[in-house]
Coordinates of C-alpha atoms in Angstrom, one line a residue:
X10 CA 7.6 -26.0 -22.8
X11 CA 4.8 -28.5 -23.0
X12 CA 2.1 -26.0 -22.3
X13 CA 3.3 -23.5 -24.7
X14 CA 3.4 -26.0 -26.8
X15 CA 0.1 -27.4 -26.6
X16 CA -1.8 -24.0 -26.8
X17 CA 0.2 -23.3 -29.9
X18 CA -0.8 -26.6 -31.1
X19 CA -4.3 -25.9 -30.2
X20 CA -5.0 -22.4 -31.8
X21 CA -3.0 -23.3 -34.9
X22 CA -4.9 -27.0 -35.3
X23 CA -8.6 -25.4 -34.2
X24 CA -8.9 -21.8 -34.7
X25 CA -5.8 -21.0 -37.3
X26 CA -7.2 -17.3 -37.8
X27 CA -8.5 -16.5 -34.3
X28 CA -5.0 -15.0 -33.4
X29 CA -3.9 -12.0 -34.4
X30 CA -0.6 -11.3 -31.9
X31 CA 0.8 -12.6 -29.4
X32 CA 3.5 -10.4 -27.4
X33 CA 5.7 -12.1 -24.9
X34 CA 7.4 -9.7 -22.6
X35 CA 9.5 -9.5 -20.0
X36 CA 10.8 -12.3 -20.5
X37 CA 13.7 -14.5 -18.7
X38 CA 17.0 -15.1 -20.6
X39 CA 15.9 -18.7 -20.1
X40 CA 13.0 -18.7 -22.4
X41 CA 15.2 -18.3 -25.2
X42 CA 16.4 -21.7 -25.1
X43 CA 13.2 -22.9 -24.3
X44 CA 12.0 -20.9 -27.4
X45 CA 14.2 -22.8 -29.7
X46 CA 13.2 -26.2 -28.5
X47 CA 9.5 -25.2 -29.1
X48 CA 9.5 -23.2 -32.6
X49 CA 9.9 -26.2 -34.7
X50 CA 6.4 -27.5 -33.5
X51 CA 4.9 -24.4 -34.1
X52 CA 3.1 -23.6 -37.6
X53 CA 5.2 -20.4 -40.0
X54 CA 1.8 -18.7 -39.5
X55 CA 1.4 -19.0 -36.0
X56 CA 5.5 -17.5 -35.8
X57 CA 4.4 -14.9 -37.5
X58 CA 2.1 -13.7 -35.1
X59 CA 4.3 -14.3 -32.0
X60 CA 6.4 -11.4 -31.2
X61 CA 9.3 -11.2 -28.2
X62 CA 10.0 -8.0 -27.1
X63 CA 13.0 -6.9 -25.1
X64 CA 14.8 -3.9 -24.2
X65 CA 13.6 -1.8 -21.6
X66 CA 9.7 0.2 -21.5
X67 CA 10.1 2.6 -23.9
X68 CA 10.7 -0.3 -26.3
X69 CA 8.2 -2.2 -25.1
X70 CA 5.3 0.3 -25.3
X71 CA 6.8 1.5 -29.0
X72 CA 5.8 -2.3 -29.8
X73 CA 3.0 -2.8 -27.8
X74 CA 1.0 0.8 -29.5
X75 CA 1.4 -0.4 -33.2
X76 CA -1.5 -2.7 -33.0
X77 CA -3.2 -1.8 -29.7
X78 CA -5.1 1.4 -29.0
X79 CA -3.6 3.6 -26.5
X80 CA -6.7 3.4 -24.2
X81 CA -7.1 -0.3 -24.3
X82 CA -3.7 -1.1 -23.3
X83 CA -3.0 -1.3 -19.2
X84 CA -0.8 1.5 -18.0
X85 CA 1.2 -1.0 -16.5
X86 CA 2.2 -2.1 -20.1
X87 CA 2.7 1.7 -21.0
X88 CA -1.1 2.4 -22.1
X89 CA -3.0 4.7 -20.5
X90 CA -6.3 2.5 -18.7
X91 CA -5.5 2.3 -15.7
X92 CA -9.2 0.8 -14.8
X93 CA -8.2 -3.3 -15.3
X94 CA -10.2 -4.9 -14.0
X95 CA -9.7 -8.6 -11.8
X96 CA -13.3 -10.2 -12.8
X97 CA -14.4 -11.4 -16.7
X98 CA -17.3 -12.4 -18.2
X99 CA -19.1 -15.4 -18.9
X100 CA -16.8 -16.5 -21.8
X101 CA -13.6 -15.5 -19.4
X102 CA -12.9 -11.8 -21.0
X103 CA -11.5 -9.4 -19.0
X104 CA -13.7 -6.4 -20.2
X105 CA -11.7 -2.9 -20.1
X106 CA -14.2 0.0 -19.7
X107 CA -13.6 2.8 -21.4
X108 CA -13.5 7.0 -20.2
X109 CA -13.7 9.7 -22.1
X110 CA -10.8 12.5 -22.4
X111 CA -12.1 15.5 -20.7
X112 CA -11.6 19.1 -21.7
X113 CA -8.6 21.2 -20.4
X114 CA -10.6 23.4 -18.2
X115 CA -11.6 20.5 -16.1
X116 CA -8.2 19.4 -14.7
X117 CA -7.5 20.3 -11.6
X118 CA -3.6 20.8 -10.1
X119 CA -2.2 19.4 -7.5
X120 CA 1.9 19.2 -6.5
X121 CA 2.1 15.7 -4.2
X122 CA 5.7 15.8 -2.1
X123 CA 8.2 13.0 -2.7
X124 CA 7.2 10.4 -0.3
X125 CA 3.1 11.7 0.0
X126 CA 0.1 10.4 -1.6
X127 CA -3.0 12.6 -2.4
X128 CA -6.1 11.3 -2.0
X129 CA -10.1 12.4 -2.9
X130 CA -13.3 10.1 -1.7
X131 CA -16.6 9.5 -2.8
X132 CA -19.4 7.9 -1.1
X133 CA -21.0 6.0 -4.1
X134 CA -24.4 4.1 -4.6
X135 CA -25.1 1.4 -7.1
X136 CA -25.8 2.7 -10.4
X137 CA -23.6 5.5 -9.8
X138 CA -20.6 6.0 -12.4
X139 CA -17.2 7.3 -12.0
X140 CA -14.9 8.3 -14.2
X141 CA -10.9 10.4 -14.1
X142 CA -8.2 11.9 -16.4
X143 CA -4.8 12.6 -14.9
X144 CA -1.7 13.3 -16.1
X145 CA 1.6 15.0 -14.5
X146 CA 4.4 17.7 -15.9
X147 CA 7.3 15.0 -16.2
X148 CA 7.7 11.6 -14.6
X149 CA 5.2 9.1 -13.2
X150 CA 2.7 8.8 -11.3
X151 CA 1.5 6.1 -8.5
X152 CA -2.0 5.0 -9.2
X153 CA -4.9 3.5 -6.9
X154 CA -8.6 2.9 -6.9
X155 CA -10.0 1.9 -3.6
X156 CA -13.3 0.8 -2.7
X157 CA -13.7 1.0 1.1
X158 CA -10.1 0.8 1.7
X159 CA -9.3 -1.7 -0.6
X160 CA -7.7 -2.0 -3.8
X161 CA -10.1 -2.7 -6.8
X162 CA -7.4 -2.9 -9.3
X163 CA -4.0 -3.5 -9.1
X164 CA -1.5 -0.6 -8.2
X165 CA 0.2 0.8 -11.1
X166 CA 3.5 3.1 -12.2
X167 CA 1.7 5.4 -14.5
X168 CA 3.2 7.0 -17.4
X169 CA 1.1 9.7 -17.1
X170 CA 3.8 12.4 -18.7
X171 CA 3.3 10.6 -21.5
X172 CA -0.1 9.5 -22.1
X173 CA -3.2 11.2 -20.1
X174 CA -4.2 8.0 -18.3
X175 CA -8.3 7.3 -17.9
X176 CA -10.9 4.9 -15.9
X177 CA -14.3 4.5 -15.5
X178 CA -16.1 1.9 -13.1
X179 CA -19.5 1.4 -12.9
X180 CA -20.7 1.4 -9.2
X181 CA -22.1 -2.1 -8.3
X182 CA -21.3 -1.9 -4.7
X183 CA -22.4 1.0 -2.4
X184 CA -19.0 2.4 -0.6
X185 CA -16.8 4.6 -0.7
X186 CA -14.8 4.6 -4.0
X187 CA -11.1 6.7 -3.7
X188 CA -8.7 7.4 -6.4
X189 CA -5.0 8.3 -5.1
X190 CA -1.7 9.6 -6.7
X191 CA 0.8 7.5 -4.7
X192 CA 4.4 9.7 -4.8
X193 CA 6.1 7.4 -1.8
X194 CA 8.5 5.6 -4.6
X195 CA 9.9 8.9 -4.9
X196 CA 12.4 9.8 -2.5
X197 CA 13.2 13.4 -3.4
X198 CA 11.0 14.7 -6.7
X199 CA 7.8 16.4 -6.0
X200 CA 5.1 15.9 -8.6
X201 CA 2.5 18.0 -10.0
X202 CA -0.9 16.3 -11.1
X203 CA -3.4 17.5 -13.1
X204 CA -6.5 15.4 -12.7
X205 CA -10.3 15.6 -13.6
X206 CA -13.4 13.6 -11.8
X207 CA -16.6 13.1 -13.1
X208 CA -19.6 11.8 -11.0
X209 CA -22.6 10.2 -12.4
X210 CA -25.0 9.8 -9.5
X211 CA -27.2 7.9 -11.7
X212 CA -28.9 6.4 -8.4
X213 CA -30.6 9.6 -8.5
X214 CA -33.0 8.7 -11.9
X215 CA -34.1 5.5 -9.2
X216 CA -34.5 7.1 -6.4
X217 CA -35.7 10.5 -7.1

């Protein structure tokens, strides 16, 4: 309570325009009653811009898309960039990069059993870029982007029958960089992705 409180306090006494929403989701049956205690500290026009939203995801991505583009919401909120990344900048802003939707006749297919991942590799230099569209027929999709192994961003449960999901990563590291439709949630559906990749070996223009 007191530290909702005093970052409410803060943005409405400091910065009264710098917020534009706030969505609280997921949350416990609990907060209600903490809600109540705190709203009457909290400025009309600061309430205004705080939104609770409950039901289940549907209802939450309806909410979440009527102020937030598509690509720049996580696909773990029902968005469709599934690059999030775990670092920020200088000023502490996690910075989404953004992919391009690639033409129909650039998706592969693949059908991935229920309880089977697919997986594709790429050895990757600094400099390089990488970038993927994917979607399947109906359902969702597992999602993860290794680097050597290990995750770079969190695993996800990809809407991708609803909203072609897309990433791009900038290669920093030298490795090799995997992207893999994880179908092991599902114990008896098989699903069929379609998928582009593009590579830019940009290490080329330095080396060559």
């Amino acid at each position: 309570v007191s530290f909702l409180y005093e970052v409410t306090r803060l943005l409405d006494a400091n910065f009264p325009e710098f917020m534009k929403s706030a969505y609280l989701i997921n949350v416990p049956k609990l907060f209600t009653m903490i809600w109540t205690i705190v709203k009457p500290f909290i400025a009309q026009r600061t309430l205004e811009k705080i939104k609770i939203i409950g039901g289940g995801r549907d209802q939450m991505r309806k909410a979440l898309l009527e102020n937030i583009d598509c690509s720049e919401l996580p696909s773990e909120f029902g968005g469709s960039n599934t690059a999030i990344p775990w670092y920020s900048n200088s000023r502490g802003e996690a910075t989404l990069p953004r992919a391009q939707l690639f033409k129909s006749e650039d998706f592969l297919s693949t059908s991935i059993p229920p309880r089977q991942k697919f997986e594709t590799s790429f050895d990757l230099c600094a400099g390089d870029g990488i970038s993927w569209n994917f979607k399947t027929d109906s359902h969702d999709i597992g999602f993860w982007f290794l680097v050597d192994e290990e995750p770079m961003f969190p695993y996800v449960k990809a809407d991708a029958h609803v909203a072609v999901q897309i990433g791009l990563v900038d290669v920093i590291t030298p490795g090799t960089y995997s992207i893999v439709f994880d179908n092991t949630h599902s114990k008896y559906r098989t699903k069929t992705v379609h998928y582009a990749i593009r590579i830019d070996k940009k290490s080329d223009e330095f080396t060559g």
